[in-house]
């Protein structure tokens, strides 16, 4: 299923945050959204889920299977949000509820949206934990978030997002709070889910290395506008827009030189 | 001249009802005057505990720490000896490390008073960290994360430290502020002739500012060396895995190599070399004996 954003403008408290954003994320594709902080990356993600702060004014269209999410009444949007579109946030320490077991967090919306029974929901939760490669998922399901490491928590947050088998996943800086070794695992997981389940992923990140590793298409934002869009290889190696070149040049240069087989 | 000497340091965390955790298990490290040492490793490896021990915020269970030749004693209720105020820390979270109810100028002035400095003003220090002089009369909530961290750096510099310690000083900041603040810390430390111990899990930033890198794994330093050398030719399998996990913006879509497994529980570290359960090059000797040598603590790189 394709997510199409066209001419999206968002004003919050009189300030124009997005000034006509166009983006398209196809099924089974990872679309990377880069740009400095304050350029509107996160607001774009939140707009798709209808999670903008109160009093925000929006214009343009966000289309999912011919339906305009922006024009949808709140009740109908609630049926889409969490079921067809899900989100993974930056910090797994705050996005999971600290006092509720992983199992409950995995099954609550599943039972609400899909109407599955308690027993079946639990079995599905164990299956999801296994899919994101949490060791011994049968016991992990009854544990609390603080009993897991940061990387494991982010895997759980991804499992929660996937519980209702969404078609679109918005991942806002999903690996920024993690160590590089853990990041590598999460990136592989995201890419795999995209390829296996046909998930459309909008990946918001400021890290062009992360972008290069998993994204199919890359868009670069500046001051509320998409200034460049294209296939990964083209944007990262032959950027057309001056601002994209600035972003690439601000990187600390060559990576470590390791023997080829280890790359 | 060696400023900071950490020799075979052991720091333990005791929690009632839980097994004893050796967060730092025999680590040795030195920082010379005017030198920037980057300490890297995954979260939970004991980097922060080591930094806190250097400031006397955690008592050492064994081993020694000396700053400028003076042994560091645990921070208590009594005032510190003047010699030990030479080590100053910039903490991870500038939203928690500044007093929200005092003007930033007053907080910087505390340090100047400690150092007995009557000529420098808080405004001068704000200027040195690249902030306007009239910020001194404002409160911390009026500033962004990057600005707050600059204020925290100004406060640490007020004491005229011989050793500046940054414990993940950039990880709470916006991506755009991170490299600015890191470079600022380096420039100010080197300019004043102080040493800098910079702790971070972000290898790309450490590579930018550090003269020497120390890699920590599960409470021990596994490799040290000049930054360029370690980057170009990492020798410990753990350092190789760490560097190999950094994705490159080359547009080729290469997924970074994954290091299997999680960091083991520091309360129950593996026998022998602590890295052996995750090491791709593990040998028999690694399971039995711990490599207790440097600069690369690995049986493949045993000094002759």
CSV table of C-alpha atoms in Angstrom, one decimal, chain A residues 30 183 187-188 191 203 207-216 232 236, chain B residues 246-256:
chain,number,residue,atom,x,y,z
A,30,UNK,CA,12.1,2.3,2.9
A,183,UNK,CA,21.8,-0.1,15.7
A,187,UNK,CA,18.5,-1.8,10.8
A,188,UNK,CA,18.8,-5.3,9.6
A,191,UNK,CA,15.0,-3.9,6.3
A,203,UNK,CA,12.5,6.4,8.2
A,207,UNK,CA,22.3,10.0,10.1
A,208,UNK,CA,23.2,9.7,6.4
A,209,UNK,CA,25.1,6.5,7.1
A,210,UNK,CA,21.9,4.9,8.4
A,211,UNK,CA,20.1,6.2,5.4
A,212,UNK,CA,22.7,4.7,3.0
A,213,UNK,CA,22.4,1.3,4.7
A,214,UNK,CA,18.6,0.8,4.6
A,215,UNK,CA,16.7,3.4,2.5
A,216,UNK,CA,15.6,2.8,-1.1
A,232,UNK,CA,19.6,6.4,-2.4
A,236,UNK,CA,24.1,10.3,-1.5
B,246,UNK,CA,29.2,2.1,11.7
B,247,UNK,CA,27.2,2.5,8.4
B,248,UNK,CA,28.8,4.6,5.7
B,249,UNK,CA,27.0,7.2,3.6
B,250,UNK,CA,28.3,5.8,0.4
B,251,UNK,CA,24.8,5.2,-1.1
B,252,UNK,CA,25.6,1.5,-1.7
B,253,UNK,CA,23.0,0.1,0.6
B,254,UNK,CA,25.4,-2.1,2.6
B,255,UNK,CA,23.9,-3.2,5.9
B,256,UNK,CA,26.4,-2.8,8.7
